[in-house]
Structures are given as structure tokens and as C-alpha cells.
Amino acid sequence: MRLRLALCLTAATLGATATLALAQVAKPAPAAEPRSPEGKRYLSQPLVKNLYFADPSAHVFNGKLYVYPSHDVDAGIPDDDLGTQYAMHDYRVLSMDRIGGPVTVHPVAIDVKDIPWASKQTWAPDAAYKNGTYYLYMPARDKQGVFRIGVATSKSPTGPFKAEAAPIKGSFSIDPAVFTDADGQSYMYFGGIWGGQLQRWTTGRFDPNAGDTDMKQDDKPALSPKMARLSADMKQFAEPPRDVVITDEAGKPVLGGDHNRRFFEASWVFKRGGKYYFTYSTGDTHFLNYAVGTTPYGPFRYTGHILSPVQGWTSHHSIVEFKGKWWLFYHDTQLSNKNYLRSAKVAELTFNPDGTIVQLDPFKN
């Protein structure tokens, strides 16, 4: 009896051991950490993996985070310096309750065919809220191929949005970014060189023959982004657009030849500790930079880099405070390795005691 019981226990033990061993063998190996073509590990992973979203403008509305990106598509157009390959035609809003949590991709908020004045290329947008209405600011080419900036409205932060019949009077170029100060006054910052056409507006009128890149005057002040205070209804400029002056340490305008510091595109303004941070992309040198001022109008003194170059040609971002921390939203080409198919990402942004930003690397050590 004892022998039979011992044999049964041994068999049971062997069976359990074999089952455990089999389970260990069958358990899938952990997925390899994604790496860049150069073998680098990424600081952050895409917010969405089945669609391409770039130029993420993030806002907190009613305690929830909403991101207003451009929606990249593959139009089969080769890369060029005028951005023809960026053939976006609609906008979709992303939302999340917390950083790192599920991301909801909402239905199309508006399509270019529903913007009466626009013809194509709905590039990087931004959004704002006032008195129960959400505003979506959209750059696109008008029927003559000139970039303008329009506005659409909705009672929901995710749309659908209804566009105004005409673009904002006096608007031009690309990359609108709306900052609302503590007193409730809102300002739009905008502009971009090269494909953004800012170099064609130096006389106050559109000049199609003014060049495709910049003014090619390296020893003179660089082309400035533009800004204007918005009207009470958030649909027009309340004043003529003016230059946003970025200065060097000596208080002189950054020069056109200083490609590591001069403005290219992607304005974004936020306020922290009583200071106004004007942030932007350097374009062909692929940095995100910041300059600091004491009023929404500037001037803004160049202070440093925010983000080192990402994978891909463009770099475009937003910065927002959410649940007690600051966050940098940006994009890269991790999923596609194609400049016109980009993925939005997010990483925590930190500050030194003096208010300077701790520069981020989009890759891990």
C-alpha cells in the first residue's frame, strides 16, 4: 500500500513538473524593444499605431487631454523642399484621461472638402475654447494655392467642426498656435518658411517669385514668425499681424545664417512662473528651441534647445501642463521611416530651478 501511494505521488510530482516545464517552454519571449535604423532605442512610443498623426497640439479641456494633430496620408508624392508630399486632407482629434492610458481616436472632425475656401493640404492645426465653443484653427492652401489660416467651430472638443466661409482676414502662411493668457485674452502665433511661404510675404503682399526657402541673407535678421491678438469672437485678428522677434544674448535679432537658433516653423507659446516661453522648430537643423519673454508680444530671448533631432526631417510639438506635470508632445517617423508618415508621441518635460528647460533626447542612452 505504501509503495503504491509513493508511486502515485511520484507520478503526480513528475506530471506537475513536466506541465510546469512545458508551460515555461511555451511562454512567448518578451518582444524586442523597438529600435531606430541606427539601432537606437526610442524615448517614447507612438500614441497611435494604426494611423499616422503629426504636429500634435495638446490642450486640457474639462480635466481631459485632447490632442489636435495633422493626419498624415500616403499620396505617393516624392519628398521635396516645399512639402508637396504632406498631402493631409482631414483632421481627427485624439483624447486620453491620463498620460500612458488608452488613446481614443475620434471620427473625422472636418475634411478639406468641407472648408469652403480651401483646396488642399490641411497642415498643422491648433484649438482653443471660449464661452462654450471650441475653435479649430486650420492652415490650408486656398483656391489660388496660397496658404491661409481659417477657423471652424463646434460645441464638442472632438467635433464635428463647421468652417467659416472665408479664412481669417489678413492671415497667411502656416502653423497657427493660439495662446490664452490669464486675463482671457487670446493671441495667435503663426508662420513657416520654405513650404510655409513666409518668405513670400516680406512686403506685406504675396510674391510668388520671392523664393522657395528663405531670404538668403545670412548676415541680416532672420525672418520672424508672426502674431496677432484675436478678436473677442476668436474668429478674426483684432490687430494687424506683427513680428515675433527672437534675440540673441546681446538683445540683437538672431541672424538668418544661424540655422541652429533661427525660426523655421511650429510656433507654440506657454506661460510658466510669470514668463512667456516662445517655442519653435529650426527646420533644416531639426531642433526644437525656446526663447523667453516678459509679455505675449516679446521680444523673446533665445535660451536653448528643448528636443534634439528626432528620426525624420520635421520636428513639430506642443507643451502642456497636465495633472501637475509638464509634457512635450512631438512626432517622429518610427513606424514608417518616411518623412510624410509620422507618429505623435509624448514625454515628460522638466525644468531647472531658474526656469530653463532640461533638454530632451528622443533616444535613450
Short mmCIF file of C-alpha atoms in Angstrom, two decimals:
data_model
loop_
_atom_site.label_atom_id
_atom_site.label_comp_id
_atom_site.label_asym_id
_atom_site.label_seq_id
_atom_site.Cartn_x
_atom_site.Cartn_y
_atom_site.Cartn_z
CA MET A 1 0.00 0.00 0.00
CA ARG A 2 2.75 2.41 0.97
CA LEU A 3 4.71 1.53 -2.18
CA ARG A 4 1.65 2.10 -4.36
CA LEU A 5 0.99 5.50 -2.68
CA ALA A 6 4.61 6.54 -3.12
CA LEU A 7 4.48 5.63 -6.81
CA CYS A 8 1.30 7.65 -7.25
CA LEU A 9 2.82 10.70 -5.53
CA THR A 10 5.99 10.41 -7.61
CA ALA A 11 3.95 10.23 -10.82
CA ALA A 12 1.88 13.21 -9.77
CA THR A 13 5.01 15.21 -8.93
CA LEU A 14 6.64 14.31 -12.21
CA GLY A 15 3.48 15.23 -14.07
CA ALA A 16 3.26 18.63 -12.39
CA THR A 17 6.94 19.25 -13.05
CA ALA A 18 6.53 18.31 -16.70
CA THR A 19 3.47 20.55 -17.01
CA LEU A 20 5.36 23.45 -15.43
CA ALA A 21 8.35 22.88 -17.69
CA LEU A 22 6.08 22.74 -20.73
CA ALA A 23 4.41 25.98 -19.69
CA GLN A 24 7.79 27.63 -19.29
CA VAL A 25 8.89 26.46 -22.72
CA ALA A 26 5.62 27.56 -24.33
CA LYS A 27 5.66 31.03 -22.77
CA PRO A 28 6.45 33.56 -25.55
CA ALA A 29 9.64 35.53 -25.25
CA PRO A 30 9.23 39.27 -24.50
CA ALA A 31 9.07 41.42 -27.61
CA ALA A 32 12.31 43.12 -28.54
CA GLU A 33 12.38 46.84 -27.78
CA PRO A 34 11.85 48.85 -30.98
CA ARG A 35 15.00 50.45 -32.35
CA SER A 36 15.78 53.07 -34.95
CA PRO A 37 17.54 52.19 -38.23
CA GLU A 38 20.77 53.15 -36.41
CA GLY A 39 19.98 50.77 -33.55
CA LYS A 40 18.91 53.41 -31.03
CA ARG A 41 16.12 52.88 -28.51
CA TYR A 42 13.28 55.42 -28.59
CA LEU A 43 12.47 57.63 -25.62
CA SER A 44 8.72 57.22 -26.19
CA GLN A 45 6.36 55.08 -28.24
CA PRO A 46 3.67 56.30 -30.67
CA LEU A 47 0.32 57.27 -29.18
CA VAL A 48 -1.44 55.61 -32.12
CA LYS A 49 -0.04 52.75 -34.18
CA ASN A 50 -2.62 52.12 -36.91
CA LEU A 51 -2.82 55.68 -38.27
CA TYR A 52 -0.30 58.47 -38.74
CA PHE A 53 -0.61 61.70 -36.78
CA ALA A 54 1.89 64.58 -36.68
CA ASP A 55 2.22 68.13 -35.33
CA PRO A 56 0.33 67.31 -32.09
CA SER A 57 -1.26 70.36 -30.43
CA ALA A 58 -2.29 69.34 -26.91
CA HIS A 59 -4.87 71.05 -24.68
CA VAL A 60 -6.61 70.29 -21.41
CA PHE A 61 -10.37 70.80 -21.56
CA ASN A 62 -12.59 69.85 -18.60
CA GLY A 63 -9.79 67.89 -16.96
CA LYS A 64 -9.17 65.71 -20.02
CA LEU A 65 -6.34 65.83 -22.52
CA TYR A 66 -7.17 66.46 -26.18
CA VAL A 67 -4.62 66.41 -28.99
CA TYR A 68 -5.23 68.16 -32.32
CA PRO A 69 -2.76 66.75 -34.87
CA SER A 70 -2.44 66.77 -38.62
CA HIS A 71 -3.40 63.45 -40.20
CA ASP A 72 -0.64 62.11 -42.46
CA VAL A 73 -1.56 60.04 -45.51
CA ASP A 74 0.45 58.40 -48.28
CA ALA A 75 -0.37 60.24 -51.50
CA GLY A 76 2.52 58.71 -53.43
CA ILE A 77 4.26 62.07 -53.79
CA PRO A 78 8.10 62.20 -53.59
CA ASP A 79 9.73 64.41 -50.94
CA ASP A 80 10.58 67.98 -51.90
CA ASP A 81 11.56 71.18 -50.06
CA LEU A 82 8.09 72.71 -50.50
CA GLY A 83 6.31 69.95 -48.59
CA THR A 84 4.23 68.72 -51.52
CA GLN A 85 4.39 65.23 -50.03
CA TYR A 86 2.43 66.39 -46.98
CA ALA A 87 -0.98 65.89 -48.58
CA MET A 88 -3.18 65.79 -45.48
CA HIS A 89 -6.87 66.36 -46.14
CA ASP A 90 -8.72 65.99 -42.81
CA TYR A 91 -8.41 66.31 -39.05
CA ARG A 92 -9.14 63.80 -36.29
CA VAL A 93 -8.88 64.50 -32.56
CA LEU A 94 -7.13 62.25 -30.04
CA SER A 95 -8.13 62.16 -26.38
CA MET A 96 -6.96 60.49 -23.17
CA ASP A 97 -7.77 60.63 -19.46
CA ARG A 98 -4.16 60.18 -18.43
CA ILE A 99 -0.70 60.04 -19.97
CA GLY A 100 0.12 56.41 -20.71
CA GLY A 101 -3.54 55.40 -20.72
CA PRO A 102 -5.77 54.41 -23.66
CA VAL A 103 -5.90 56.89 -26.54
CA THR A 104 -9.20 57.42 -28.31
CA VAL A 105 -9.09 58.36 -31.99
CA HIS A 106 -12.29 60.24 -32.70
CA PRO A 107 -14.11 60.35 -36.07
CA VAL A 108 -13.15 62.90 -38.70
CA ALA A 109 -13.63 66.37 -37.19
CA ILE A 110 -13.57 68.17 -40.54
CA ASP A 111 -12.40 67.41 -44.09
CA VAL A 112 -10.88 69.84 -46.58
CA LYS A 113 -13.92 69.39 -48.83
CA ASP A 114 -15.99 70.96 -46.03
CA ILE A 115 -13.79 74.07 -45.82
CA PRO A 116 -15.31 76.42 -48.45
CA TRP A 117 -12.20 78.49 -49.12
CA ALA A 118 -9.58 75.69 -49.07
CA SER A 119 -8.26 73.48 -51.86
CA LYS A 120 -5.77 71.08 -50.25
CA GLN A 121 -3.10 70.41 -47.61
CA THR A 122 -4.70 70.83 -44.19
CA TRP A 123 -1.46 71.16 -42.27
CA ALA A 124 -0.70 71.54 -38.53
CA PRO A 125 -3.77 72.86 -36.64
CA ASP A 126 -4.47 74.19 -33.18
CA ALA A 127 -7.53 74.58 -30.98
CA ALA A 128 -8.96 76.87 -28.31
CA TYR A 129 -12.04 77.15 -26.11
CA LYS A 130 -14.14 80.14 -25.08
CA ASN A 131 -17.65 80.56 -23.71
CA GLY A 132 -18.94 77.10 -24.58
CA THR A 133 -17.43 76.94 -28.08
CA TYR A 134 -14.38 75.06 -29.31
CA TYR A 135 -12.34 76.61 -32.11
CA LEU A 136 -10.19 74.71 -34.58
CA TYR A 137 -7.59 76.78 -36.44
CA MET A 138 -6.55 75.30 -39.78
CA PRO A 139 -3.89 76.25 -42.33
CA ALA A 140 -4.56 75.17 -45.90
CA ARG A 141 -3.99 76.31 -49.45
CA ASP A 142 -6.74 78.50 -50.84
CA LYS A 143 -8.07 78.13 -54.38
CA GLN A 144 -5.02 80.05 -55.69
CA GLY A 145 -2.53 77.80 -53.87
CA VAL A 146 -1.67 80.38 -51.21
CA PHE A 147 -1.60 79.23 -47.59
CA ARG A 148 -4.19 80.92 -45.37
CA ILE A 149 -5.50 80.19 -41.89
CA GLY A 150 -9.15 79.52 -41.22
CA VAL A 151 -11.29 78.70 -38.22
CA ALA A 152 -14.08 76.18 -37.57
CA THR A 153 -16.31 75.85 -34.51
CA SER A 154 -18.04 73.11 -32.53
CA LYS A 155 -19.82 72.59 -29.22
CA SER A 156 -17.69 69.47 -28.69
CA PRO A 157 -13.89 69.36 -28.32
CA THR A 158 -13.84 66.44 -30.79
CA GLY A 159 -16.11 67.97 -33.40
CA PRO A 160 -17.56 67.79 -35.94
CA PHE A 161 -16.44 71.34 -36.70
CA LYS A 162 -18.11 73.76 -39.08
CA ALA A 163 -15.77 76.05 -41.03
CA GLU A 164 -16.22 79.74 -41.59
CA ALA A 165 -16.84 80.64 -45.23
CA ALA A 166 -13.56 82.54 -45.61
CA PRO A 167 -10.11 82.44 -43.99
CA ILE A 168 -9.17 84.89 -41.26
CA LYS A 169 -8.70 88.32 -42.84
CA GLY A 170 -5.01 89.19 -43.09
CA SER A 171 -3.89 85.61 -42.36
CA PHE A 172 -1.17 83.87 -44.31
CA SER A 173 1.42 81.10 -44.04
CA ILE A 174 1.01 78.10 -41.70
CA ASP A 175 1.18 76.62 -38.19
CA PRO A 176 -1.32 78.62 -36.13
CA ALA A 177 -0.87 78.33 -32.36
CA VAL A 178 -3.30 80.07 -30.01
CA PHE A 179 -2.24 81.08 -26.51
CA THR A 180 -4.79 82.39 -24.00
CA ASP A 181 -3.36 84.43 -21.14
CA ALA A 182 -4.60 84.54 -17.55
CA ASP A 183 -6.70 87.63 -18.35
CA GLY A 184 -8.64 85.69 -21.02
CA GLN A 185 -7.03 87.45 -23.96
CA SER A 186 -6.00 85.13 -26.81
CA TYR A 187 -3.17 85.53 -29.31
CA MET A 188 -2.32 83.63 -32.47
CA TYR A 189 1.29 82.90 -33.41
CA PHE A 190 1.92 81.60 -36.92
CA GLY A 191 4.26 81.28 -39.89
CA GLY A 192 6.76 79.00 -41.52
CA ILE A 193 9.46 79.43 -44.15
CA TRP A 194 10.20 77.21 -47.17
CA GLY A 195 6.94 75.37 -47.93
CA GLY A 196 5.18 77.60 -45.41
CA GLN A 197 5.62 80.57 -47.78
CA LEU A 198 6.57 83.12 -45.09
CA GLN A 199 9.47 84.34 -47.25
CA ARG A 200 6.92 85.37 -49.89
CA TRP A 201 5.18 87.86 -47.56
CA THR A 202 8.04 90.23 -46.63
CA THR A 203 6.44 93.17 -48.49
CA GLY A 204 3.01 92.61 -46.94
CA ARG A 205 1.71 91.08 -50.15
CA PHE A 206 2.19 87.59 -51.57
CA ASP A 207 5.08 87.42 -54.03
CA PRO A 208 5.21 84.05 -55.82
CA ASN A 209 8.72 84.83 -57.09
CA ALA A 210 10.28 85.60 -53.70
CA GLY A 211 11.99 82.23 -53.38
CA ASP A 212 11.36 78.74 -52.07
CA THR A 213 13.45 78.74 -48.88
CA ASP A 214 14.42 81.93 -47.03
CA MET A 215 15.77 85.35 -47.96
CA LYS A 216 19.33 84.01 -48.35
CA GLN A 217 20.62 86.91 -46.26
CA ASP A 218 22.68 85.15 -43.63
CA ASP A 219 24.13 88.33 -42.13
CA LYS A 220 20.74 90.02 -41.62
CA PRO A 221 17.98 89.32 -39.10
CA ALA A 222 16.19 86.06 -39.80
CA LEU A 223 12.61 86.03 -40.99
CA SER A 224 10.34 86.37 -37.96
CA PRO A 225 7.25 84.37 -37.09
CA LYS A 226 4.09 86.45 -36.83
CA MET A 227 1.49 87.07 -34.15
CA ALA A 228 -1.76 88.95 -33.62
CA ARG A 229 -4.26 89.38 -30.83
CA LEU A 230 -7.55 87.67 -31.60
CA SER A 231 -10.94 89.36 -31.63
CA ALA A 232 -13.49 88.70 -28.90
CA ASP A 233 -15.29 86.14 -31.06
CA MET A 234 -11.97 84.28 -31.70
CA LYS A 235 -12.60 84.34 -35.45
CA GLN A 236 -10.54 87.31 -36.65
CA PHE A 237 -7.39 89.29 -35.87
CA ALA A 238 -8.02 92.28 -33.62
CA GLU A 239 -4.88 93.98 -34.95
CA PRO A 240 -2.50 93.72 -37.91
CA PRO A 241 0.00 90.85 -37.56
CA ARG A 242 3.41 91.85 -36.22
CA ASP A 243 6.84 90.22 -35.99
CA VAL A 244 7.76 87.93 -33.13
CA VAL A 245 11.37 88.99 -32.54
CA ILE A 246 13.81 86.35 -31.29
CA THR A 247 17.02 87.88 -29.95
CA ASP A 248 20.43 86.56 -29.01
CA GLU A 249 22.20 87.03 -25.67
CA ALA A 250 23.09 90.62 -26.58
CA GLY A 251 19.49 91.51 -27.39
CA LYS A 252 20.06 91.60 -31.15
CA PRO A 253 17.81 89.66 -33.57
CA VAL A 254 19.02 86.15 -34.40
CA LEU A 255 20.55 86.18 -37.89
CA GLY A 256 19.31 84.29 -40.93
CA GLY A 257 22.51 82.30 -41.14
CA ASP A 258 22.17 80.98 -37.59
CA HIS A 259 20.24 77.83 -38.52
CA ASN A 260 20.59 76.28 -35.06
CA ARG A 261 18.69 79.17 -33.49
CA ARG A 262 16.64 80.92 -36.15
CA PHE A 263 12.91 80.30 -36.60
CA PHE A 264 11.68 77.91 -39.27
CA GLU A 265 8.13 76.89 -38.25
CA ALA A 266 5.98 75.37 -35.45
CA SER A 267 5.30 78.24 -33.05
CA TRP A 268 3.96 77.31 -29.60
CA VAL A 269 3.61 79.58 -26.57
CA PHE A 270 3.03 78.73 -22.92
CA LYS A 271 3.39 80.60 -19.65
CA ARG A 272 5.20 79.37 -16.55
CA GLY A 273 6.41 81.24 -13.49
CA GLY A 274 5.30 84.57 -14.92
CA LYS A 275 7.45 84.07 -18.04
CA TYR A 276 6.29 83.57 -21.61
CA TYR A 277 8.01 80.76 -23.49
CA PHE A 278 8.02 81.06 -27.28
CA THR A 279 8.96 77.65 -28.70
CA TYR A 280 9.59 76.64 -32.29
CA SER A 281 11.36 74.36 -34.78
CA THR A 282 14.60 75.17 -36.59
CA GLY A 283 13.57 73.07 -39.59
CA ASP A 284 16.65 72.07 -41.57
CA THR A 285 18.75 71.62 -38.39
CA HIS A 286 15.91 69.69 -36.72
CA PHE A 287 15.94 71.20 -33.20
CA LEU A 288 13.04 72.32 -31.07
CA ASN A 289 14.05 75.60 -29.42
CA TYR A 290 12.72 78.06 -26.90
CA ALA A 291 13.07 81.75 -26.19
CA VAL A 292 11.74 83.60 -23.14
CA GLY A 293 9.99 86.95 -22.79
CA THR A 294 8.05 89.01 -20.28
CA THR A 295 4.97 89.78 -22.42
CA PRO A 296 3.00 87.81 -25.05
CA TYR A 297 4.43 90.16 -27.67
CA GLY A 298 8.06 89.55 -26.81
CA PRO A 299 10.79 90.17 -27.69
CA PHE A 300 11.86 86.66 -26.76
CA ARG A 301 15.46 85.95 -25.83
CA TYR A 302 16.84 82.70 -27.21
CA THR A 303 17.52 80.35 -24.31
CA GLY A 304 18.21 76.85 -25.63
CA HIS A 305 17.11 73.60 -27.21
CA ILE A 306 14.09 71.65 -25.98
CA LEU A 307 14.50 68.50 -28.05
CA SER A 308 17.39 67.10 -30.08
CA PRO A 309 16.68 65.93 -33.65
CA VAL A 310 14.15 63.13 -33.99
CA GLN A 311 14.07 60.40 -36.60
CA GLY A 312 12.66 62.09 -39.70
CA TRP A 313 13.05 65.52 -41.30
CA THR A 314 10.41 67.54 -39.49
CA SER A 315 10.01 68.36 -35.82
CA HIS A 316 6.80 69.93 -34.51
CA HIS A 317 5.41 69.98 -30.99
CA SER A 318 3.28 71.37 -28.20
CA ILE A 319 3.83 71.76 -24.46
CA VAL A 320 1.08 71.49 -21.85
CA GLU A 321 0.70 71.15 -18.10
CA PHE A 322 -1.49 68.21 -17.10
CA LYS A 323 -2.10 66.77 -13.64
CA GLY A 324 0.82 68.58 -12.06
CA LYS A 325 3.45 67.76 -14.69
CA TRP A 326 4.61 69.31 -17.94
CA TRP A 327 4.50 67.29 -21.15
CA LEU A 328 6.13 67.64 -24.55
CA PHE A 329 4.12 66.28 -27.45
CA TYR A 330 6.16 65.73 -30.61
CA HIS A 331 6.40 63.36 -33.58
CA ASP A 332 8.86 61.17 -35.47
CA THR A 333 8.91 58.54 -38.21
CA GLN A 334 9.44 55.45 -36.06
CA LEU A 335 6.61 53.39 -37.60
CA SER A 336 7.16 54.28 -41.26
CA ASN A 337 10.67 55.70 -41.65
CA LYS A 338 9.06 58.04 -44.19
CA ASN A 339 9.10 61.81 -43.71
CA TYR A 340 5.44 62.23 -44.62
CA LEU A 341 4.10 59.43 -42.38
CA ARG A 342 4.74 60.50 -38.81
CA SER A 343 3.63 59.36 -35.36
CA ALA A 344 2.71 61.56 -32.41
CA LYS A 345 4.49 60.89 -29.11
CA VAL A 346 4.69 62.36 -25.62
CA ALA A 347 7.44 62.69 -22.99
CA GLU A 348 7.65 64.44 -19.64
CA LEU A 349 9.33 67.84 -19.71
CA THR A 350 11.23 69.12 -16.68
CA PHE A 351 12.61 72.49 -15.67
CA ASN A 352 15.63 73.68 -13.72
CA PRO A 353 15.10 75.95 -10.67
CA ASP A 354 15.86 79.01 -12.82
CA GLY A 355 13.08 78.13 -15.29
CA THR A 356 15.30 76.78 -18.05
CA ILE A 357 14.18 73.60 -19.75
CA VAL A 358 16.07 70.33 -19.35
CA GLN A 359 16.83 69.33 -22.95
CA LEU A 360 15.37 66.01 -24.05
CA ASP A 361 16.92 63.41 -26.36
CA PRO A 362 14.33 61.46 -28.39
CA PHE A 363 16.51 58.37 -27.96
CA LYS A 364 17.54 56.53 -24.79
CA ASN A 365 21.18 56.13 -23.77
#
